[in-house]
Amino acid sequence: MSKIIDQAVIAADNDKLAADLKADYAVLGEQLSRRGIAIDDIKAQASAFAVALPSWGVGTGGTRFARFAGKGEPRNVFDKVQDCGVIHQLVTITPTVSPHLPWDKATDYQELRQHAAAFGLNFDCVNSNTFQDQKGQEHSYKFGSLSHADAATRQQAVDHNIECIEIGKALGAKALTVWVGDGSNFPGQQHFARAFDRYLDSNRKIYAALPDDWQMFLEHKMFEPAFYSTVLQDWGSSYLAATQLGEKAKCLVDLGHHAPNVNIEMIVARLAAFGRLAGFHFNDSKYGDDDLDSGSINPYQLFLIFNELVDAAERKLAGFKPEYMLDQSHNVTDPIESLMNSAVEVQRAYAQALLVDRMALAGYQDGNDALQATRTLKQAYLTDVSPILAMARLERGGAIDPVAAYRASGYRARVAAERPAVASSGGGIV
Ligand code: LRH
Ligand code: MN
């Protein structure tokens, strides 16, 4: 595996931090053993944790108002994959990249696959895009795509998704995520039932093109770009659609696609219980689909979601194999630093959830001891698992402090010199 960052730079930074880390790890190990928990077991599970990187997340993001390009913006999917390689080298828990088409179109996908493999990366779930019109496109998606009133426009969107499956097969992916912005801005503009029927009919054609070992992830979203109704607006609509399509269709939960204060952890518990939890697009938000860094606004919600996931795994629910992906927009930070930090914050929530005393919790729940029940969760959440996560990184050849090692490497300055500067532009998330 070729190392993009000089391993000596990482080693030098680790050498400064290793002694303190070993001391902190020992102290935490002592604390956990008093709770009947073997710290090395938690480290082993945290070490095996993995979350996929969004190819579109390594470029600076923007809003509808503006996008302020950063230095060394990736020029193409090969640059994006190299930047993902830097992230994986330093945090060691992001072995896959989720591509987005046509943003990541290439002429030779075998070459792209080998390029990724050189950095220890594989390709994960492919994302289609029928929420923008491409140059020379025959039919516009202005009034929707898979649910469009016009059959030729729907067929064009179906064909694009089938092309994404073909490209995904060449990249070694095993799933397709379908998010559509289809909806309406005015009451009466769209017939809710007919639009949903058209959406289902189009997805049946995509579903029929799935290889046997593939899955199809339906991504619901409350609003934006439509501001009155969205065809796949909530988890209920997604569950209905998935159960109409077949076993290979599941419901993907993007944390930012819910109204503020929605109990997302309960949605996760429901979808897991009925075998339709596809996985996640992790991010954080305070108002809308803000696509902020995971764990940056509401880390307790992220923990509560993983509390449900660990519970589901321990209860060995049928078909429970969720895919973990980040889906964020980095408008004011170095995307590589944000993605490294976010991957670790998602891993942190998982490790904290492993510390929950589930026997005690079940007892308090069955005994209606609400206070002791919630304190049992808080004890796990309030445990600083940083030494476990850092020790796992160190033992896998990563950085104890990924951001410090990254900054010491001068990688951003290096690619800024190699890659032509990109002018800031009008709106758009990428
Ligand atoms: C829609 C979404 C979807 C992606 C896009 C980049 O808001 O979450 O997952 O296709 O962002
Ligand atoms: Mn998403």
Coordinates of C-alpha atoms and ligand atoms in Angstrom, one line a residue:
M1 CA 0.0 0.0 0.0
S2 CA 1.6 3.3 -1.0
K3 CA 1.8 5.9 1.7
I4 CA 0.8 9.4 0.6
I5 CA 2.0 10.9 3.9
D6 CA 5.6 10.2 4.8
Q7 CA 5.1 7.6 7.6
A8 CA 8.1 9.2 9.4
V9 CA 6.1 12.3 9.9
I10 CA 3.3 10.3 11.5
A11 CA 5.8 8.4 13.7
A12 CA 7.5 11.6 14.8
D13 CA 4.2 13.0 15.9
N14 CA 3.1 9.8 17.6
D15 CA 6.5 9.6 19.5
K16 CA 5.6 12.9 21.2
L17 CA 2.2 11.5 22.3
A18 CA 2.7 7.8 22.9
A19 CA 3.8 7.9 26.5
D20 CA 0.8 9.9 27.6
L21 CA -1.5 7.8 25.6
K22 CA -0.2 4.6 27.2
A23 CA -0.7 6.2 30.7
D24 CA -4.3 7.3 29.8
Y25 CA -5.1 3.9 28.4
A26 CA -4.0 2.2 31.5
V27 CA -6.1 4.5 33.7
L28 CA -9.2 4.0 31.6
G29 CA -8.5 0.3 31.5
E30 CA -8.5 0.3 35.4
Q31 CA -11.8 2.3 35.5
L32 CA -13.5 0.0 33.0
S33 CA -12.3 -3.2 34.6
R34 CA -14.1 -2.0 37.8
R35 CA -17.2 -2.0 35.6
G36 CA -16.5 -5.5 34.4
I37 CA -15.3 -4.3 31.0
A38 CA -12.1 -5.5 29.4
I39 CA -10.7 -2.4 27.6
D40 CA -8.8 -4.5 25.0
D41 CA -12.2 -6.0 23.9
I42 CA -13.6 -2.6 23.3
K43 CA -10.4 -1.6 21.5
A44 CA -10.7 -4.6 19.2
Q45 CA -14.3 -3.8 18.3
A46 CA -13.5 -0.1 17.8
S47 CA -10.5 -1.1 15.7
A48 CA -12.8 -3.2 13.4
F49 CA -15.2 -0.3 12.9
A50 CA -15.4 1.3 9.5
V51 CA -17.2 4.2 7.9
A52 CA -17.2 5.1 4.2
L53 CA -16.0 8.4 2.9
P54 CA -18.2 10.5 0.4
S55 CA -16.1 11.2 -2.6
W56 CA -18.0 14.5 -2.9
G57 CA -16.9 15.5 0.7
V58 CA -13.2 16.0 0.0
G59 CA -13.9 19.1 -2.1
T60 CA -15.0 22.4 -0.4
G61 CA -18.8 22.5 -0.1
G62 CA -21.1 25.4 -0.5
T63 CA -24.7 26.6 -0.2
R64 CA -27.1 28.1 -2.6
F65 CA -25.6 31.4 -1.9
A66 CA -22.0 30.7 -2.5
R67 CA -19.1 28.2 -2.5
F68 CA -15.7 29.6 -1.3
A69 CA -13.2 27.2 -2.9
G70 CA -10.2 26.1 -0.7
K71 CA -6.6 25.5 -1.7
G72 CA -5.7 22.3 -3.6
E73 CA -9.3 21.4 -4.6
P74 CA -9.5 17.9 -6.1
R75 CA -9.7 18.2 -9.9
N76 CA -11.2 14.8 -10.5
V77 CA -12.1 11.5 -8.9
F78 CA -8.5 10.5 -8.9
D79 CA -7.6 13.5 -6.7
K80 CA -10.6 12.8 -4.5
V81 CA -9.5 9.2 -4.0
Q82 CA -6.0 10.3 -3.2
D83 CA -7.4 12.7 -0.5
C84 CA -9.5 9.8 0.9
G85 CA -6.2 7.8 1.0
V86 CA -4.7 10.5 3.3
I87 CA -7.7 10.3 5.6
H88 CA -7.5 6.4 5.7
Q89 CA -3.8 6.4 6.3
L90 CA -4.2 8.7 9.4
V91 CA -7.4 7.4 11.0
T92 CA -7.3 3.8 9.6
I93 CA -11.1 3.4 9.8
T94 CA -12.3 4.6 6.4
P95 CA -11.3 1.8 3.9
T96 CA -14.1 2.6 1.4
V97 CA -15.2 5.5 -0.8
S98 CA -18.8 6.1 -1.8
P99 CA -18.7 7.6 -5.3
H100 CA -21.3 9.9 -6.8
L101 CA -22.2 9.8 -10.5
P102 CA -21.8 11.5 -12.9
W103 CA -19.6 13.8 -10.6
D104 CA -17.0 10.8 -10.4
K105 CA -17.3 9.7 -14.0
A106 CA -14.0 8.3 -15.4
T107 CA -12.9 6.8 -18.7
D108 CA -11.2 3.7 -17.2
Y109 CA -12.8 2.3 -14.0
Q110 CA -10.3 -0.5 -13.7
E111 CA -7.6 2.2 -13.6
L112 CA -9.6 4.0 -10.9
R113 CA -10.1 0.8 -8.9
Q114 CA -6.3 0.2 -9.0
H115 CA -5.6 3.8 -8.1
A116 CA -7.8 3.3 -5.0
A117 CA -6.4 -0.1 -4.1
A118 CA -2.9 1.5 -4.0
F119 CA -4.1 3.5 -1.0
G120 CA -5.8 0.5 0.6
L121 CA -9.3 1.7 -0.5
N122 CA -12.2 0.0 -2.1
F123 CA -15.5 1.5 -3.5
D124 CA -18.7 1.4 -1.5
C125 CA -22.2 2.2 -2.3
V126 CA -22.7 4.1 -5.6
N127 CA -24.9 7.3 -5.5
S128 CA -27.0 8.3 -8.6
N129 CA -27.9 11.8 -9.4
T130 CA -31.1 12.8 -11.0
F131 CA -31.4 16.1 -9.1
Q132 CA -29.3 18.1 -11.6
D133 CA -29.4 18.4 -15.4
Q134 CA -26.2 17.3 -17.2
K135 CA -25.0 19.1 -20.4
G136 CA -26.8 17.8 -23.5
Q137 CA -29.4 16.0 -21.4
E138 CA -32.6 15.5 -23.4
H139 CA -35.2 15.7 -20.6
S140 CA -34.9 18.2 -17.7
Y141 CA -35.3 17.1 -14.0
K142 CA -36.8 20.5 -13.2
F143 CA -40.1 18.9 -12.3
G144 CA -38.7 15.6 -11.0
S145 CA -37.1 12.5 -12.2
L146 CA -38.2 9.0 -11.2
S147 CA -41.7 10.4 -10.4
H148 CA -41.9 12.9 -13.3
A149 CA -45.2 13.1 -15.0
D150 CA -43.5 12.5 -18.3
A151 CA -42.6 8.9 -19.1
A152 CA -39.6 9.7 -21.2
T153 CA -38.1 11.7 -18.4
R154 CA -38.7 8.9 -15.9
Q155 CA -37.1 6.4 -18.3
Q156 CA -34.0 8.7 -18.7
A157 CA -33.7 8.7 -14.9
V158 CA -34.1 4.9 -14.8
D159 CA -31.4 4.5 -17.4
H160 CA -29.0 6.7 -15.4
N161 CA -29.5 4.5 -12.3
I162 CA -28.9 1.4 -14.4
E163 CA -25.7 2.9 -15.8
C164 CA -24.7 3.6 -12.1
I165 CA -25.1 -0.1 -11.4
E166 CA -22.9 -1.0 -14.4
I167 CA -20.2 1.5 -13.2
G168 CA -20.6 0.2 -9.7
K169 CA -20.0 -3.4 -10.8
A170 CA -16.7 -2.2 -12.5
L171 CA -15.7 -0.5 -9.3
G172 CA -16.5 -3.6 -7.1
A173 CA -19.5 -1.8 -5.3
K174 CA -22.4 -3.8 -4.0
A175 CA -25.2 -1.2 -3.5
L176 CA -26.9 1.7 -5.2
T177 CA -28.2 4.7 -3.2
V178 CA -31.2 6.5 -4.8
W179 CA -32.0 9.9 -3.5
V180 CA -34.3 12.1 -5.6
G181 CA -35.3 15.7 -4.9
D182 CA -38.7 15.1 -6.5
G183 CA -41.6 17.0 -5.0
S184 CA -43.6 20.2 -5.2
N185 CA -43.5 23.8 -4.1
F186 CA -47.2 24.5 -4.1
P187 CA -50.3 22.7 -2.7
G188 CA -52.1 21.1 -5.7
Q189 CA -48.9 21.1 -7.9
Q190 CA -48.5 17.3 -7.5
H191 CA -51.0 14.4 -7.0
F192 CA -49.4 12.7 -4.0
A193 CA -50.6 9.1 -4.8
R194 CA -49.9 9.2 -8.6
A195 CA -46.4 10.7 -8.0
F196 CA -45.6 8.0 -5.5
D197 CA -46.9 5.3 -7.9
R198 CA -44.7 6.7 -10.7
Y199 CA -41.7 6.7 -8.2
L200 CA -42.4 3.1 -7.3
D201 CA -42.8 2.0 -11.0
S202 CA -39.5 3.6 -11.9
N203 CA -37.7 2.0 -9.0
R204 CA -39.1 -1.4 -9.9
K205 CA -37.3 -1.1 -13.3
I206 CA -34.0 -0.2 -11.4
Y207 CA -34.6 -3.0 -8.9
A208 CA -35.0 -5.5 -11.8
A209 CA -31.5 -4.5 -13.0
L210 CA -29.8 -5.2 -9.6
P211 CA -27.3 -8.1 -9.6
D212 CA -28.3 -10.8 -7.1
D213 CA -25.7 -9.8 -4.5
W214 CA -26.6 -6.1 -4.7
Q215 CA -28.8 -3.9 -2.5
M216 CA -30.7 -0.7 -3.3
F217 CA -30.9 2.0 -0.6
L218 CA -33.8 4.5 -0.7
E219 CA -32.9 7.8 1.0
H220 CA -35.8 9.8 2.3
K221 CA -35.7 13.5 3.0
M222 CA -38.2 15.9 4.5
F223 CA -37.6 18.9 2.1
E224 CA -35.1 20.7 -0.3
P225 CA -35.0 21.2 -3.1
A226 CA -38.8 20.9 -2.9
F227 CA -40.3 23.1 -0.3
Y228 CA -44.0 21.9 0.0
S229 CA -43.9 18.1 -0.5
T230 CA -41.2 15.5 -1.2
V231 CA -42.1 12.2 -2.9
L232 CA -40.0 10.2 -0.4
Q233 CA -40.4 12.6 2.5
D234 CA -40.0 10.3 5.5
W235 CA -39.0 6.9 6.8
G236 CA -42.6 5.7 6.6
S237 CA -42.8 6.4 2.8
S238 CA -39.3 4.8 2.4
Y239 CA -40.4 1.7 4.3
L240 CA -43.5 1.4 2.2
A241 CA -41.5 1.7 -1.0
A242 CA -38.8 -0.8 0.1
T243 CA -41.4 -3.4 1.1
Q244 CA -43.2 -2.9 -2.3
L245 CA -39.9 -3.3 -4.2
G246 CA -38.4 -6.4 -2.6
E247 CA -35.9 -7.9 -0.2
K248 CA -32.9 -6.1 -1.8
A249 CA -34.5 -2.6 -1.1
K250 CA -33.8 -1.0 2.2
C251 CA -34.1 2.5 3.9
L252 CA -31.1 4.7 4.3
V253 CA -31.1 7.2 7.1
D254 CA -29.4 10.6 6.5
L255 CA -29.4 12.3 9.8
G256 CA -30.0 15.7 8.3
H257 CA -33.1 14.7 6.5
H258 CA -35.4 15.0 9.5
A259 CA -37.2 17.9 11.1
P260 CA -35.3 19.2 14.2
N261 CA -36.0 17.1 17.4
V262 CA -37.3 14.1 15.5
N263 CA -36.4 10.9 17.4
I264 CA -34.0 9.4 14.8
E265 CA -32.8 6.7 17.2
M266 CA -36.3 5.3 17.4
I267 CA -36.6 5.4 13.6
V268 CA -33.4 3.3 13.5
A269 CA -34.8 0.9 16.1
R270 CA -38.0 0.4 13.9
L271 CA -36.2 -0.1 10.6
A272 CA -33.7 -2.5 12.2
A273 CA -36.5 -4.5 13.9
F274 CA -38.2 -5.0 10.5
G275 CA -35.0 -5.8 8.6
R276 CA -35.0 -2.7 6.4
L277 CA -32.2 -0.6 7.8
A278 CA -29.9 0.1 4.9
G279 CA -27.5 2.2 6.8
F280 CA -26.6 5.8 7.3
H281 CA -25.4 9.1 5.9
F282 CA -23.8 10.5 9.0
N283 CA -23.6 14.3 9.5
D284 CA -25.1 16.8 12.0
S285 CA -27.5 19.7 11.8
K286 CA -29.2 22.3 13.9
Y287 CA -31.9 23.6 11.5
G288 CA -32.2 21.9 8.1
D289 CA -30.1 19.5 6.0
D290 CA -27.0 21.5 7.1
D291 CA -24.6 18.6 6.4
L292 CA -22.3 19.7 9.3
D293 CA -19.6 17.5 10.8
S294 CA -20.8 14.4 12.6
G295 CA -21.0 14.8 16.3
S296 CA -20.4 18.6 16.1
I297 CA -23.9 19.8 17.2
N298 CA -25.7 16.9 18.9
P299 CA -23.2 14.1 19.8
Y300 CA -25.6 12.6 22.4
Q301 CA -28.1 11.8 19.5
L302 CA -25.2 10.1 17.6
F303 CA -24.5 8.0 20.8
L304 CA -28.2 7.2 21.2
I305 CA -28.4 6.0 17.5
F306 CA -25.4 3.7 18.1
N307 CA -27.0 2.5 21.4
E308 CA -29.8 1.2 19.2
L309 CA -27.4 -0.3 16.7
V310 CA -25.3 -2.1 19.3
D311 CA -28.6 -3.4 20.9
A312 CA -29.8 -4.6 17.5
A313 CA -26.5 -6.3 16.8
E314 CA -26.6 -8.0 20.3
R315 CA -30.1 -9.3 19.6
K316 CA -28.9 -10.7 16.3
L317 CA -31.8 -9.2 14.3
A318 CA -32.3 -10.8 10.9
G319 CA -30.8 -8.8 7.9
F320 CA -29.1 -6.4 10.3
K321 CA -26.0 -5.3 8.4
P322 CA -26.1 -1.5 8.2
E323 CA -23.7 0.5 5.9
Y324 CA -22.0 3.4 7.6
M325 CA -21.2 6.4 5.4
L326 CA -20.4 10.1 6.0
D327 CA -22.4 12.7 3.9
Q328 CA -21.2 16.1 4.8
S329 CA -20.5 19.5 3.2
H330 CA -17.3 21.3 4.4
N331 CA -17.8 25.0 3.7
V332 CA -15.4 26.5 6.2
T333 CA -12.9 23.8 7.2
D334 CA -10.3 21.7 5.4
P335 CA -12.5 18.8 4.2
I336 CA -9.7 16.3 5.0
E337 CA -9.6 17.5 8.6
S338 CA -13.4 17.5 8.9
L339 CA -13.7 14.0 7.5
M340 CA -11.0 12.6 9.7
N341 CA -12.6 14.2 12.8
S342 CA -16.1 13.1 11.8
A343 CA -15.0 9.5 11.2
V344 CA -13.5 9.4 14.7
E345 CA -16.6 11.0 16.2
V346 CA -18.8 8.3 14.7
Q347 CA -16.4 5.6 15.9
R348 CA -16.5 7.3 19.3
A349 CA -20.3 7.0 19.5
Y350 CA -20.0 3.3 18.6
A351 CA -17.3 2.6 21.3
Q352 CA -19.4 4.5 23.9
A353 CA -22.4 2.4 23.0
L354 CA -20.4 -0.8 23.6
L355 CA -19.9 0.4 27.2
V356 CA -23.6 0.4 28.0
D357 CA -24.5 -2.2 30.8
R358 CA -27.3 -3.7 28.9
M359 CA -28.3 -6.2 31.6
A360 CA -28.7 -3.4 34.2
L361 CA -30.5 -1.3 31.6
A362 CA -33.0 -4.0 30.8
G363 CA -33.7 -4.5 34.5
Y364 CA -34.3 -0.8 35.1
Q365 CA -36.6 -0.7 31.9
D366 CA -38.6 -3.7 33.0
G367 CA -38.8 -2.2 36.6
N368 CA -39.8 1.2 35.3
D369 CA -36.8 2.8 37.1
A370 CA -36.6 5.6 34.5
L371 CA -33.8 7.5 36.3
Q372 CA -31.4 4.6 36.7
A373 CA -32.2 3.6 33.1
T374 CA -31.2 6.9 31.7
R375 CA -28.2 7.2 34.1
T376 CA -27.0 3.8 32.7
L377 CA -26.8 5.3 29.2
K378 CA -25.2 8.5 30.4
Q379 CA -22.5 6.6 32.2
A380 CA -21.4 5.1 28.9
Y381 CA -21.8 8.4 27.0
L382 CA -19.8 10.3 29.6
T383 CA -16.9 7.8 29.4
D384 CA -14.0 9.4 27.5
V385 CA -13.0 6.6 25.1
S386 CA -10.4 8.8 23.3
P387 CA -7.4 6.6 24.6
I388 CA -9.1 3.5 23.1
L389 CA -9.6 5.1 19.7
A390 CA -6.1 6.6 19.6
M391 CA -4.5 3.3 20.7
A392 CA -6.4 1.5 18.0
R393 CA -5.1 4.0 15.4
L394 CA -1.5 3.7 16.7
E395 CA -1.6 -0.1 16.5
R396 CA -2.9 0.1 13.0
G397 CA -0.1 2.4 11.8
G398 CA -2.2 5.5 12.0
A399 CA -1.8 8.8 13.9
I400 CA -2.6 9.3 17.6
D401 CA -3.6 12.9 16.6
P402 CA -4.6 12.7 12.9
V403 CA -5.2 16.5 12.5
A404 CA -1.8 17.3 14.1
A405 CA 0.0 14.7 11.9
Y406 CA -1.9 15.9 8.8
R407 CA -0.8 19.5 9.5
A408 CA 2.7 18.5 10.1
S409 CA 2.8 16.7 6.8
G410 CA 2.1 19.8 4.8
Y411 CA -0.1 17.8 2.4
R412 CA -2.5 20.7 1.8
A413 CA 0.3 23.0 0.7
R414 CA 1.7 20.2 -1.4
V415 CA -1.6 19.7 -3.4
A416 CA -2.2 23.4 -3.5
A417 CA 1.0 23.7 -5.5
E418 CA 0.1 20.7 -7.8
R419 CA -3.5 21.6 -8.4
P420 CA -4.6 24.8 -10.1
A421 CA -6.4 27.2 -7.9
V422 CA -10.2 27.1 -8.3
A423 CA -12.1 30.4 -8.3
S424 CA -14.9 30.7 -5.8
S425 CA -18.3 30.4 -7.5
G426 CA -22.0 30.9 -7.1
G427 CA -24.1 28.4 -5.3
G428 CA -24.0 24.6 -5.2
I429 CA -23.1 22.0 -2.6
V430 CA -20.0 20.9 -4.6
Ligands
LRH1 C1 -29.3 14.8 -0.5 C2 -28.0 14.0 -0.1 C3 -27.9 12.8 -0.9 C4 -26.7 13.0 -1.8 C5 -26.5 14.5 -1.8 C6 -25.1 14.9 -2.0 O1 -29.4 15.9 0.4 O2 -28.0 13.8 1.2 O3 -27.4 11.7 -0.1 O4 -26.8 12.5 -3.1 O5 -26.9 14.8 -0.5
MN2 MN -27.3 11.9 2.0

